[in-house]
Amino acid sequence: MYTELFTLCGYEPEEIEKETPRIERAFEKAKLGREDIERAENRLREYFDTTSFGVRKSLKIWMEQFIDMVLAREEGKKIIYPSYPTVPDITLAINMASEDVFCQTPELVLDMVMGQIFGKIDPILEAAEAHGLSQGLAMCSLNQARVGGIIQGIAPMPDLLLGTGFFCDQTPKTDDYLHEVYGIPMVIMDGCMDSSWDEFPEISSRRVKALGIEIRRAMEECQDALGIKITDELLEESFSDFTKLWTSLFMLWDYMKNDPQPMSLVDLGPLWWMATSPDRRALTEGIQVIAQLIREMHQKVKEGKGVVPKGAPKVLIFCHQATDPRVMRMIENAGIAVPTTALIGVTASQAAAFADTKYTIWEEKVANNMLSHGLYHSTPGCIHRYRELCQTWNVDGVLNFYHFSCRAYCIAPLMIKSAIEEDAGIPVLSLEGDFYDTRQYSAESLKTRVETFADMLTIKAASRSG
Amino acid sequence: MEAMDTLSDHLKTRVIELKKLQDEGRKIIGYTPGGYMPEELVYACDAVPVGLIRGGEHEPVLYAGAYLPRWMDTFCRAQIGYKMLGEDPSYQMVDLLAVPLTDNNIRAVADCWDFYTDTEVFRFGIPHDKSDFAFNYYLDGINLLKEKLESLTGNKMDEAKLKEAIDLCNRERELLKEISLMRMSDQSPISARDFIDLNHSSFLADKSVMVEALESVCTEMKKQEPARSMKGPRILLTGSTLARGDYKILSLIEETGAEVVIEEFAEGMRHYWETVNPDGDFMEALADRYFKRRVPPAWFRPGRERLDFLIKLAKDFKVDGVIWYQLMYRDSYDFESYYFPPMLEKETGLHMLKIESDYDASEIGPFRTRVETYIETIRR
Ligand code: SF4
């Protein structure tokens, strides 16, 4: 019953055979039956490029994560759930420190597997809604998945919650909720986005040091709670491994600049999400998959193959929908090339920050790198990032698809529209949506606005060339 | 009460007076009213603080839609709307908007003012726990604020001036507390509406006039014989923000014959339970009062301190019910409103009613039904 699905997800026959007992136990816990498997197979065939070896292998990474997560408790692992936005360096360091720890963001695993693959995220969201994260209150669906997954027992009760509060208020409050209701210990890395309006791309050392202190404190509390030891050498090693991972990912992403766009964000998305919350597997299988995809991309470019026609208008999107591939496919079908998102990629100001040798201790280097992204620094930082990315990617428009239930993301959309349209002369469509839930913002419901925007970009391009 | 009439007259001309002061060279410092702004620093620089606490109206909220998606807290959207509508002089005249940055909703206010207007904005962060590091971060923030105020006003803050300001602000807090405590009585000498009005006035009024008015109210209340008679259920009103002008919920409660005897809000109400202990370093004393000893809002994590405080208030003020009045999309409050009721019931046997407002006139009907039903249940 599992052969076809797991083959589509890049498993070899002997791996399927070996893993079957674990698959069965995990699927039973997650209440995934024959019907779900069939749906998943159809979705994979229809929305993912399963002819690509690299894509199948990247899906495999998520399937493995899912099975590991569901079985983590019965397999005797200590469980720690970092939350979004993660400090990926910590996730990686904890994973590298001990094989007896399962350290992963459950909402991400659920979105990738129960959402993207099985199309069955709704019951998880509904479980959270029945327990206080109600509909109609603009509660973030990513946090709903965290809570719903735990309530449904798909994500086992963790030993520790590792939250961040330097950007998002809702995630740490979700952890506070889990702490109050279920008594789960929590560690929050706090922070305040209190830079002056004109600070970015400079980053005050006050912000870097403050975030660094919080990261270090969290790291120490995690060690105490989990009984693990994370040495400074290990931190440096994970820092350099993490840099390698992202460097190779960016090399891959560079191919997306080609016309026609060689691959879909649907197919590359799982890899990007993996890098935002990396574990050991990301460093081994992940790096191999990236190398494989680079080879495939190279070939596609050589052959002039693409997911959209050559010359299709190119847009920058804020973030691609993470639970339902149909949204991105709808955008591509409207004739728009979406080679990257505002969350991916190194801007020039980020590169300058990475090269800065001012900070030498691990936590400050991590903090500096995170803040240099822009989004986690401030609204001007976010706008700055958009400007830089629009230039680097030479886009014809911005599809500012924003997550309506996220207070942190809702501040900037209209400012971005005004800044990018007025300063850079690039049209921006502000598109209210949901990154992790398509019950209200399905591909169908977004289609008309996207198609109109595509028409506008095409007319603009035609008038330019005419 | 005569003192309240005098205060009300003062407020009627206050904006004109502020304009005059500004023309004479005094700086007007607007601030977001989340209880983390030490007004003492403003006074000590010979500037004038103005808490921007207006709310309750739908139009500014709608108007803000041109600048910000609607999925942000209602009060915060209103603060953008008031500024952009340009109709309220107190929002237009500020030379500097000081923003103790508590959460993303407040960040939205600071960012919109920065992006869409010429008003200078100064942010200082409010950490979300009470660790030593958080305390020092806040202390550092108010030191930066002090520097900013000094450079803006050209006035160096000296210890004597700061001490004088601390004493004056302490006196205001002590008096508000004294009046509030009188509401513990079965025969509270002041209505909720009057107390809230006094509290809200303190964000705009001249501090000396305010303190004088509070002294007189206190004296009058003590003399008042017999005190007002209270027959209806006693209510604790709590939530994210109670803005000046947002009195719909109060009216509805009053209409049922119930009475609010104590309020606890993160924003819009002046916090008066603690005073500054002006021993040792004054800046540390301010941080100790405004950050460490202040009961934190729901966006702290853990947020238990405030919930325990609510239970204490419910017991101390012998309330019969708790009404949780929050504004739309203030998610920290949504979370707590889920797990607080069982705690409250366990500790006090009380039930809680949750009401969420978007400052929309159409809310009144459903709110009335819910408040009436709730009060009816309490009476039984
Ligand atoms: S999408 Fe927004 S609300 Fe949701 S977890 Fe991320 S930052 Fe927080």
PDB file of N, CA, C and O in Angstrom, chain A residues 131-132 137 139 165 167 169-170 172-174 176-177 180 190 192-195 197 206 213-214 379 404 407-408 410-411 414-415 418 432, chain B residues 67-69 71 101 103-105 107 111 114 123 125 127-128 133 137 140-141 298 300-304 329 331 334-336 338-339 343 356:
ATOM      1  N   HIS A 131      -9.840  24.561  20.459  1.00  0.00           N
ATOM      2  CA  HIS A 131      -9.149  24.731  21.750  1.00  0.00           C
ATOM      3  C   HIS A 131      -8.606  26.142  21.913  1.00  0.00           C
ATOM      4  O   HIS A 131      -7.488  26.335  22.391  1.00  0.00           O
ATOM      5  N   GLY A 132      -9.361  27.108  21.508  1.00  0.00           N
ATOM      6  CA  GLY A 132      -9.022  28.492  21.841  1.00  0.00           C
ATOM      7  C   GLY A 132      -8.393  29.316  20.745  1.00  0.00           C
ATOM      8  O   GLY A 132      -8.400  30.532  20.809  1.00  0.00           O
ATOM      9  N   LEU A 137     -10.493  35.179  14.514  1.00  0.00           N
ATOM     10  CA  LEU A 137      -9.665  36.049  15.354  1.00  0.00           C
ATOM     11  C   LEU A 137      -8.310  36.303  14.703  1.00  0.00           C
ATOM     12  O   LEU A 137      -7.421  36.865  15.314  1.00  0.00           O
ATOM     13  N   MET A 139      -5.982  34.173  13.963  1.00  0.00           N
ATOM     14  CA  MET A 139      -4.920  33.412  14.620  1.00  0.00           C
ATOM     15  C   MET A 139      -4.079  32.759  13.527  1.00  0.00           C
ATOM     16  O   MET A 139      -4.625  32.156  12.599  1.00  0.00           O
ATOM     17  N   GLY A 165      10.749  35.495  20.357  1.00  0.00           N
ATOM     18  CA  GLY A 165       9.844  36.637  20.517  1.00  0.00           C
ATOM     19  C   GLY A 165      10.476  37.924  20.034  1.00  0.00           C
ATOM     20  O   GLY A 165      10.064  38.999  20.437  1.00  0.00           O
ATOM     21  N   PHE A 167      10.490  38.859  16.895  1.00  0.00           N
ATOM     22  CA  PHE A 167       9.790  39.331  15.695  1.00  0.00           C
ATOM     23  C   PHE A 167       8.287  39.106  15.839  1.00  0.00           C
ATOM     24  O   PHE A 167       7.489  40.013  15.646  1.00  0.00           O
ATOM     25  N   ASP A 169       4.897  38.058  17.987  1.00  0.00           N
ATOM     26  CA  ASP A 169       4.345  38.012  19.350  1.00  0.00           C
ATOM     27  C   ASP A 169       3.498  36.759  19.553  1.00  0.00           C
ATOM     28  O   ASP A 169       3.318  36.281  20.663  1.00  0.00           O
ATOM     29  N   GLN A 170       2.972  36.285  18.416  1.00  0.00           N
ATOM     30  CA  GLN A 170       1.979  35.225  18.548  1.00  0.00           C
ATOM     31  C   GLN A 170       2.605  33.853  18.830  1.00  0.00           C
ATOM     32  O   GLN A 170       2.040  33.048  19.560  1.00  0.00           O
ATOM     33  N   PRO A 172       5.455  33.137  20.581  1.00  0.00           N
ATOM     34  CA  PRO A 172       5.764  32.920  21.998  1.00  0.00           C
ATOM     35  C   PRO A 172       4.508  32.839  22.856  1.00  0.00           C
ATOM     36  O   PRO A 172       4.494  32.162  23.878  1.00  0.00           O
ATOM     37  N   LYS A 173       3.438  33.527  22.402  1.00  0.00           N
ATOM     38  CA  LYS A 173       2.209  33.435  23.191  1.00  0.00           C
ATOM     39  C   LYS A 173       1.574  32.057  22.986  1.00  0.00           C
ATOM     40  O   LYS A 173       0.936  31.525  23.901  1.00  0.00           O
ATOM     41  N   THR A 174       1.766  31.482  21.817  1.00  0.00           N
ATOM     42  CA  THR A 174       1.284  30.110  21.591  1.00  0.00           C
ATOM     43  C   THR A 174       2.019  29.171  22.551  1.00  0.00           C
ATOM     44  O   THR A 174       1.419  28.279  23.156  1.00  0.00           O
ATOM     45  N   ASP A 176       3.347  30.053  25.352  1.00  0.00           N
ATOM     46  CA  ASP A 176       2.861  30.363  26.697  1.00  0.00           C
ATOM     47  C   ASP A 176       1.535  29.636  26.955  1.00  0.00           C
ATOM     48  O   ASP A 176       1.283  29.126  28.054  1.00  0.00           O
ATOM     49  N   TYR A 177       0.711  29.593  25.932  1.00  0.00           N
ATOM     50  CA  TYR A 177      -0.562  28.861  26.009  1.00  0.00           C
ATOM     51  C   TYR A 177      -0.292  27.377  26.289  1.00  0.00           C
ATOM     52  O   TYR A 177      -0.874  26.781  27.198  1.00  0.00           O
ATOM     53  N   GLU A 180       0.880  26.990  29.799  1.00  0.00           N
ATOM     54  CA  GLU A 180      -0.171  27.127  30.819  1.00  0.00           C
ATOM     55  C   GLU A 180      -1.143  25.952  30.793  1.00  0.00           C
ATOM     56  O   GLU A 180      -1.547  25.455  31.831  1.00  0.00           O
ATOM     57  N   ASP A 190      13.832  36.375  23.549  1.00  0.00           N
ATOM     58  CA  ASP A 190      13.053  37.607  23.415  1.00  0.00           C
ATOM     59  C   ASP A 190      13.826  38.657  22.608  1.00  0.00           C
ATOM     60  O   ASP A 190      15.011  38.496  22.319  1.00  0.00           O
ATOM     61  N   CYS A 192      13.349  43.100  20.976  1.00  0.00           N
ATOM     62  CA  CYS A 192      12.500  44.255  20.687  1.00  0.00           C
ATOM     63  C   CYS A 192      12.993  44.903  19.395  1.00  0.00           C
ATOM     64  O   CYS A 192      14.172  45.184  19.247  1.00  0.00           O
ATOM     65  N   MET A 193      12.053  45.179  18.503  1.00  0.00           N
ATOM     66  CA  MET A 193      12.428  45.792  17.213  1.00  0.00           C
ATOM     67  C   MET A 193      12.413  47.309  17.353  1.00  0.00           C
ATOM     68  O   MET A 193      11.580  47.987  16.753  1.00  0.00           O
ATOM     69  N   ASP A 194      13.318  47.802  18.170  1.00  0.00           N
ATOM     70  CA  ASP A 194      13.219  49.214  18.524  1.00  0.00           C
ATOM     71  C   ASP A 194      14.303  50.090  17.879  1.00  0.00           C
ATOM     72  O   ASP A 194      14.655  51.137  18.422  1.00  0.00           O
ATOM     73  N   SER A 195      14.787  49.651  16.738  1.00  0.00           N
ATOM     74  CA  SER A 195      15.766  50.502  16.047  1.00  0.00           C
ATOM     75  C   SER A 195      15.084  51.742  15.504  1.00  0.00           C
ATOM     76  O   SER A 195      13.882  51.731  15.235  1.00  0.00           O
ATOM     77  N   TRP A 197      14.098  54.523  12.686  1.00  0.00           N
ATOM     78  CA  TRP A 197      13.592  54.305  11.334  1.00  0.00           C
ATOM     79  C   TRP A 197      14.705  54.268  10.288  1.00  0.00           C
ATOM     80  O   TRP A 197      14.664  53.515   9.326  1.00  0.00           O
ATOM     81  N   ARG A 206      23.652  47.343  19.806  1.00  0.00           N
ATOM     82  CA  ARG A 206      22.714  47.122  20.921  1.00  0.00           C
ATOM     83  C   ARG A 206      21.745  45.980  20.567  1.00  0.00           C
ATOM     84  O   ARG A 206      21.497  45.084  21.377  1.00  0.00           O
ATOM     85  N   ILE A 213      22.654  37.709  23.448  1.00  0.00           N
ATOM     86  CA  ILE A 213      22.528  37.270  24.852  1.00  0.00           C
ATOM     87  C   ILE A 213      21.334  36.316  24.994  1.00  0.00           C
ATOM     88  O   ILE A 213      21.413  35.283  25.664  1.00  0.00           O
ATOM     89  N   GLU A 214      20.249  36.654  24.338  1.00  0.00           N
ATOM     90  CA  GLU A 214      19.056  35.799  24.431  1.00  0.00           C
ATOM     91  C   GLU A 214      19.305  34.430  23.787  1.00  0.00           C
ATOM     92  O   GLU A 214      18.853  33.406  24.290  1.00  0.00           O
ATOM     93  N   THR A 379      10.673  47.437   9.840  1.00  0.00           N
ATOM     94  CA  THR A 379       9.922  47.653   8.592  1.00  0.00           C
ATOM     95  C   THR A 379      10.819  48.285   7.524  1.00  0.00           C
ATOM     96  O   THR A 379      10.808  47.823   6.372  1.00  0.00           O
ATOM     97  N   PHE A 404      -2.446  37.094   6.265  1.00  0.00           N
ATOM     98  CA  PHE A 404      -3.359  38.033   6.949  1.00  0.00           C
ATOM     99  C   PHE A 404      -3.350  37.877   8.466  1.00  0.00           C
ATOM    100  O   PHE A 404      -3.558  38.843   9.199  1.00  0.00           O
ATOM    101  N   ARG A 407       0.472  39.467  12.602  1.00  0.00           N
ATOM    102  CA  ARG A 407       0.630  40.897  12.912  1.00  0.00           C
ATOM    103  C   ARG A 407       1.993  41.394  12.427  1.00  0.00           C
ATOM    104  O   ARG A 407       2.133  42.498  11.938  1.00  0.00           O
ATOM    105  N   ALA A 408       3.000  40.555  12.561  1.00  0.00           N
ATOM    106  CA  ALA A 408       4.345  40.993  12.174  1.00  0.00           C
ATOM    107  C   ALA A 408       4.434  41.257  10.674  1.00  0.00           C
ATOM    108  O   ALA A 408       5.105  42.189  10.233  1.00  0.00           O
ATOM    109  N   CYS A 410       1.821  41.973   8.734  1.00  0.00           N
ATOM    110  CA  CYS A 410       0.770  42.892   8.273  1.00  0.00           C
ATOM    111  C   CYS A 410       1.178  44.365   8.373  1.00  0.00           C
ATOM    112  O   CYS A 410       0.446  45.228   7.906  1.00  0.00           O
ATOM    113  N   ILE A 411       2.281  44.647   8.989  1.00  0.00           N
ATOM    114  CA  ILE A 411       2.652  46.064   9.145  1.00  0.00           C
ATOM    115  C   ILE A 411       3.086  46.657   7.809  1.00  0.00           C
ATOM    116  O   ILE A 411       2.673  47.763   7.446  1.00  0.00           O
ATOM    117  N   LEU A 414       1.392  47.684   2.793  1.00  0.00           N
ATOM    118  CA  LEU A 414       1.003  48.887   2.055  1.00  0.00           C
ATOM    119  C   LEU A 414       2.170  49.868   1.937  1.00  0.00           C
ATOM    120  O   LEU A 414       2.238  50.647   0.990  1.00  0.00           O
ATOM    121  N   MET A 415       3.076  49.806   2.882  1.00  0.00           N
ATOM    122  CA  MET A 415       4.280  50.645   2.780  1.00  0.00           C
ATOM    123  C   MET A 415       5.171  50.118   1.645  1.00  0.00           C
ATOM    124  O   MET A 415       5.752  50.894   0.891  1.00  0.00           O
ATOM    125  N   SER A 418       3.707  51.201  -1.636  1.00  0.00           N
ATOM    126  CA  SER A 418       3.990  52.593  -1.962  1.00  0.00           C
ATOM    127  C   SER A 418       5.480  52.802  -2.251  1.00  0.00           C
ATOM    128  O   SER A 418       5.840  53.476  -3.217  1.00  0.00           O
ATOM    129  N   GLU A 432      -3.950  39.707  -0.065  1.00  0.00           N
ATOM    130  CA  GLU A 432      -4.194  39.132   1.266  1.00  0.00           C
ATOM    131  C   GLU A 432      -4.391  37.625   1.137  1.00  0.00           C
ATOM    132  O   GLU A 432      -5.133  37.184   0.257  1.00  0.00           O
TER     133      GLU A 432
ATOM    134  N   TYR B  67      -3.621  52.626   5.098  1.00  0.00           N
ATOM    135  CA  TYR B  67      -2.192  52.596   5.462  1.00  0.00           C
ATOM    136  C   TYR B  67      -1.734  51.250   6.026  1.00  0.00           C
ATOM    137  O   TYR B  67      -0.544  50.985   6.128  1.00  0.00           O
ATOM    138  N   LEU B  68      -2.706  50.461   6.433  1.00  0.00           N
ATOM    139  CA  LEU B  68      -2.371  49.237   7.167  1.00  0.00           C
ATOM    140  C   LEU B  68      -3.490  48.220   6.942  1.00  0.00           C
ATOM    141  O   LEU B  68      -4.665  48.589   7.017  1.00  0.00           O
ATOM    142  N   PRO B  69      -3.148  46.956   6.687  1.00  0.00           N
ATOM    143  CA  PRO B  69      -4.218  45.953   6.614  1.00  0.00           C
ATOM    144  C   PRO B  69      -5.025  45.935   7.919  1.00  0.00           C
ATOM    145  O   PRO B  69      -4.499  46.283   8.980  1.00  0.00           O
ATOM    146  N   TRP B  71      -5.915  43.724   9.871  1.00  0.00           N
ATOM    147  CA  TRP B  71      -5.757  42.639  10.845  1.00  0.00           C
ATOM    148  C   TRP B  71      -4.880  43.028  12.022  1.00  0.00           C
ATOM    149  O   TRP B  71      -4.136  42.206  12.562  1.00  0.00           O
ATOM    150  N   LEU B 101       7.944  50.290  22.850  1.00  0.00           N
ATOM    151  CA  LEU B 101       7.538  49.276  21.879  1.00  0.00           C
ATOM    152  C   LEU B 101       7.184  47.975  22.578  1.00  0.00           C
ATOM    153  O   LEU B 101       8.057  47.229  22.998  1.00  0.00           O
ATOM    154  N   ASP B 103       4.515  45.581  21.431  1.00  0.00           N
ATOM    155  CA  ASP B 103       4.240  44.449  20.535  1.00  0.00           C
ATOM    156  C   ASP B 103       4.116  44.956  19.099  1.00  0.00           C
ATOM    157  O   ASP B 103       4.307  46.147  18.838  1.00  0.00           O
ATOM    158  N   ASN B 104       3.764  44.064  18.198  1.00  0.00           N
ATOM    159  CA  ASN B 104       3.719  44.451  16.786  1.00  0.00           C
ATOM    160  C   ASN B 104       2.598  45.440  16.472  1.00  0.00           C
ATOM    161  O   ASN B 104       2.691  46.180  15.495  1.00  0.00           O
ATOM    162  N   ASN B 105       1.552  45.427  17.264  1.00  0.00           N
ATOM    163  CA  ASN B 105       0.476  46.396  17.018  1.00  0.00           C
ATOM    164  C   ASN B 105       0.969  47.811  17.277  1.00  0.00           C
ATOM    165  O   ASN B 105       0.696  48.733  16.508  1.00  0.00           O
ATOM    166  N   ARG B 107       4.092  48.603  17.239  1.00  0.00           N
ATOM    167  CA  ARG B 107       5.126  48.862  16.229  1.00  0.00           C
ATOM    168  C   ARG B 107       4.485  49.406  14.959  1.00  0.00           C
ATOM    169  O   ARG B 107       5.048  50.277  14.276  1.00  0.00           O
ATOM    170  N   ASP B 111       5.589  52.736  13.080  1.00  0.00           N
ATOM    171  CA  ASP B 111       6.052  52.641  11.695  1.00  0.00           C
ATOM    172  C   ASP B 111       5.190  53.479  10.754  1.00  0.00           C
ATOM    173  O   ASP B 111       5.714  54.127   9.841  1.00  0.00           O
ATOM    174  N   ASP B 114       6.000  57.043  11.175  1.00  0.00           N
ATOM    175  CA  ASP B 114       7.305  57.316  10.582  1.00  0.00           C
ATOM    176  C   ASP B 114       7.215  57.371   9.058  1.00  0.00           C
ATOM    177  O   ASP B 114       7.779  58.254   8.418  1.00  0.00           O
ATOM    178  N   ARG B 123      11.571  55.132  19.374  1.00  0.00           N
ATOM    179  CA  ARG B 123      11.141  53.832  19.919  1.00  0.00           C
ATOM    180  C   ARG B 123      12.093  53.393  21.021  1.00  0.00           C
ATOM    181  O   ARG B 123      13.307  53.562  20.886  1.00  0.00           O
ATOM    182  N   GLY B 125      12.441  49.698  23.378  1.00  0.00           N
ATOM    183  CA  GLY B 125      11.825  48.379  23.486  1.00  0.00           C
ATOM    184  C   GLY B 125      11.416  47.991  24.895  1.00  0.00           C
ATOM    185  O   GLY B 125      12.105  48.291  25.864  1.00  0.00           O
ATOM    186  N   PRO B 127      10.956  44.647  26.779  1.00  0.00           N
ATOM    187  CA  PRO B 127      11.102  43.192  26.716  1.00  0.00           C
ATOM    188  C   PRO B 127       9.847  42.496  27.283  1.00  0.00           C
ATOM    189  O   PRO B 127       9.019  43.137  27.928  1.00  0.00           O
ATOM    190  N   HIS B 128       9.773  41.201  27.051  1.00  0.00           N
ATOM    191  CA  HIS B 128       8.526  40.504  27.390  1.00  0.00           C
ATOM    192  C   HIS B 128       8.669  39.509  28.532  1.00  0.00           C
ATOM    193  O   HIS B 128       7.902  38.562  28.646  1.00  0.00           O
ATOM    194  N   PHE B 133      18.236  40.757  32.609  1.00  0.00           N
ATOM    195  CA  PHE B 133      18.646  41.306  31.315  1.00  0.00           C
ATOM    196  C   PHE B 133      17.548  42.212  30.758  1.00  0.00           C
ATOM    197  O   PHE B 133      17.814  43.307  30.244  1.00  0.00           O
ATOM    198  N   TYR B 137      17.684  46.131  29.838  1.00  0.00           N
ATOM    199  CA  TYR B 137      17.358  46.592  28.482  1.00  0.00           C
ATOM    200  C   TYR B 137      16.371  47.762  28.557  1.00  0.00           C
ATOM    201  O   TYR B 137      16.505  48.763  27.854  1.00  0.00           O
ATOM    202  N   ASP B 140      18.193  50.775  29.845  1.00  0.00           N
ATOM    203  CA  ASP B 140      18.984  51.341  28.761  1.00  0.00           C
ATOM    204  C   ASP B 140      18.077  52.148  27.817  1.00  0.00           C
ATOM    205  O   ASP B 140      18.429  53.245  27.373  1.00  0.00           O
ATOM    206  N   GLY B 141      16.917  51.607  27.560  1.00  0.00           N
ATOM    207  CA  GLY B 141      15.959  52.284  26.668  1.00  0.00           C
ATOM    208  C   GLY B 141      15.524  53.630  27.219  1.00  0.00           C
ATOM    209  O   GLY B 141      15.476  54.630  26.485  1.00  0.00           O
ATOM    210  N   ALA B 298      -0.696  41.187  28.644  1.00  0.00           N
ATOM    211  CA  ALA B 298      -0.751  39.789  28.173  1.00  0.00           C
ATOM    212  C   ALA B 298       0.364  39.448  27.212  1.00  0.00           C
ATOM    213  O   ALA B 298       0.605  38.275  26.952  1.00  0.00           O
ATOM    214  N   PHE B 300       3.353  39.648  27.716  1.00  0.00           N
ATOM    215  CA  PHE B 300       4.488  39.068  28.425  1.00  0.00           C
ATOM    216  C   PHE B 300       4.334  37.546  28.387  1.00  0.00           C
ATOM    217  O   PHE B 300       3.235  37.018  28.329  1.00  0.00           O
ATOM    218  N   ARG B 301       5.471  36.872  28.394  1.00  0.00           N
ATOM    219  CA  ARG B 301       5.439  35.422  28.455  1.00  0.00           C
ATOM    220  C   ARG B 301       6.555  34.978  29.366  1.00  0.00           C
ATOM    221  O   ARG B 301       7.708  35.304  29.058  1.00  0.00           O
ATOM    222  N   PRO B 302       6.275  34.326  30.442  1.00  0.00           N
ATOM    223  CA  PRO B 302       4.929  33.923  30.827  1.00  0.00           C
ATOM    224  C   PRO B 302       4.061  35.123  31.236  1.00  0.00           C
ATOM    225  O   PRO B 302       4.582  36.134  31.695  1.00  0.00           O
ATOM    226  N   GLY B 303       2.743  34.947  31.074  1.00  0.00           N
ATOM    227  CA  GLY B 303       1.836  36.051  31.363  1.00  0.00           C
ATOM    228  C   GLY B 303       1.060  35.831  32.655  1.00  0.00           C
ATOM    229  O   GLY B 303       0.049  36.481  32.896  1.00  0.00           O
ATOM    230  N   ARG B 304       1.554  34.920  33.467  1.00  0.00           N
ATOM    231  CA  ARG B 304       0.799  34.494  34.645  1.00  0.00           C
ATOM    232  C   ARG B 304       0.609  35.612  35.676  1.00  0.00           C
ATOM    233  O   ARG B 304      -0.418  35.677  36.368  1.00  0.00           O
ATOM    234  N   TYR B 329      -8.093  41.436  17.195  1.00  0.00           N
ATOM    235  CA  TYR B 329      -6.763  41.023  16.725  1.00  0.00           C
ATOM    236  C   TYR B 329      -5.633  41.323  17.713  1.00  0.00           C
ATOM    237  O   TYR B 329      -4.487  41.438  17.307  1.00  0.00           O
ATOM    238  N   ASP B 331      -3.963  39.360  19.734  1.00  0.00           N
ATOM    239  CA  ASP B 331      -4.000  37.918  19.927  1.00  0.00           C
ATOM    240  C   ASP B 331      -3.494  37.437  21.286  1.00  0.00           C
ATOM    241  O   ASP B 331      -3.935  36.419  21.784  1.00  0.00           O
ATOM    242  N   ASP B 334      -6.380  37.079  23.253  1.00  0.00           N
ATOM    243  CA  ASP B 334      -7.216  35.950  22.839  1.00  0.00           C
ATOM    244  C   ASP B 334      -6.736  34.656  23.489  1.00  0.00           C
ATOM    245  O   ASP B 334      -7.531  33.872  23.982  1.00  0.00           O
ATOM    246  N   PHE B 335      -5.431  34.477  23.479  1.00  0.00           N
ATOM    247  CA  PHE B 335      -4.886  33.257  24.086  1.00  0.00           C
ATOM    248  C   PHE B 335      -5.279  33.174  25.566  1.00  0.00           C
ATOM    249  O   PHE B 335      -5.776  32.164  26.036  1.00  0.00           O
ATOM    250  N   GLU B 336      -5.029  34.275  26.273  1.00  0.00           N
ATOM    251  CA  GLU B 336      -5.279  34.227  27.714  1.00  0.00           C
ATOM    252  C   GLU B 336      -6.766  34.087  28.026  1.00  0.00           C
ATOM    253  O   GLU B 336      -7.142  33.499  29.033  1.00  0.00           O
ATOM    254  N   TYR B 338      -8.698  32.270  26.745  1.00  0.00           N
ATOM    255  CA  TYR B 338      -9.087  30.861  26.669  1.00  0.00           C
ATOM    256  C   TYR B 338      -8.755  30.142  27.977  1.00  0.00           C
ATOM    257  O   TYR B 338      -9.564  29.381  28.496  1.00  0.00           O
ATOM    258  N   TYR B 339      -7.563  30.384  28.507  1.00  0.00           N
ATOM    259  CA  TYR B 339      -7.212  29.597  29.695  1.00  0.00           C
ATOM    260  C   TYR B 339      -7.406  30.309  31.025  1.00  0.00           C
ATOM    261  O   TYR B 339      -7.252  29.711  32.073  1.00  0.00           O
ATOM    262  N   MET B 343      -9.109  29.155  35.440  1.00  0.00           N
ATOM    263  CA  MET B 343      -8.315  29.571  36.628  1.00  0.00           C
ATOM    264  C   MET B 343      -9.180  30.433  37.532  1.00  0.00           C
ATOM    265  O   MET B 343      -9.191  30.282  38.751  1.00  0.00           O
ATOM    266  N   GLU B 356     -15.434  41.319  22.350  1.00  0.00           N
ATOM    267  CA  GLU B 356     -14.382  41.841  21.466  1.00  0.00           C
ATOM    268  C   GLU B 356     -14.930  42.937  20.590  1.00  0.00           C
ATOM    269  O   GLU B 356     -15.939  42.744  19.906  1.00  0.00           O
TER     270      GLU B 356
END
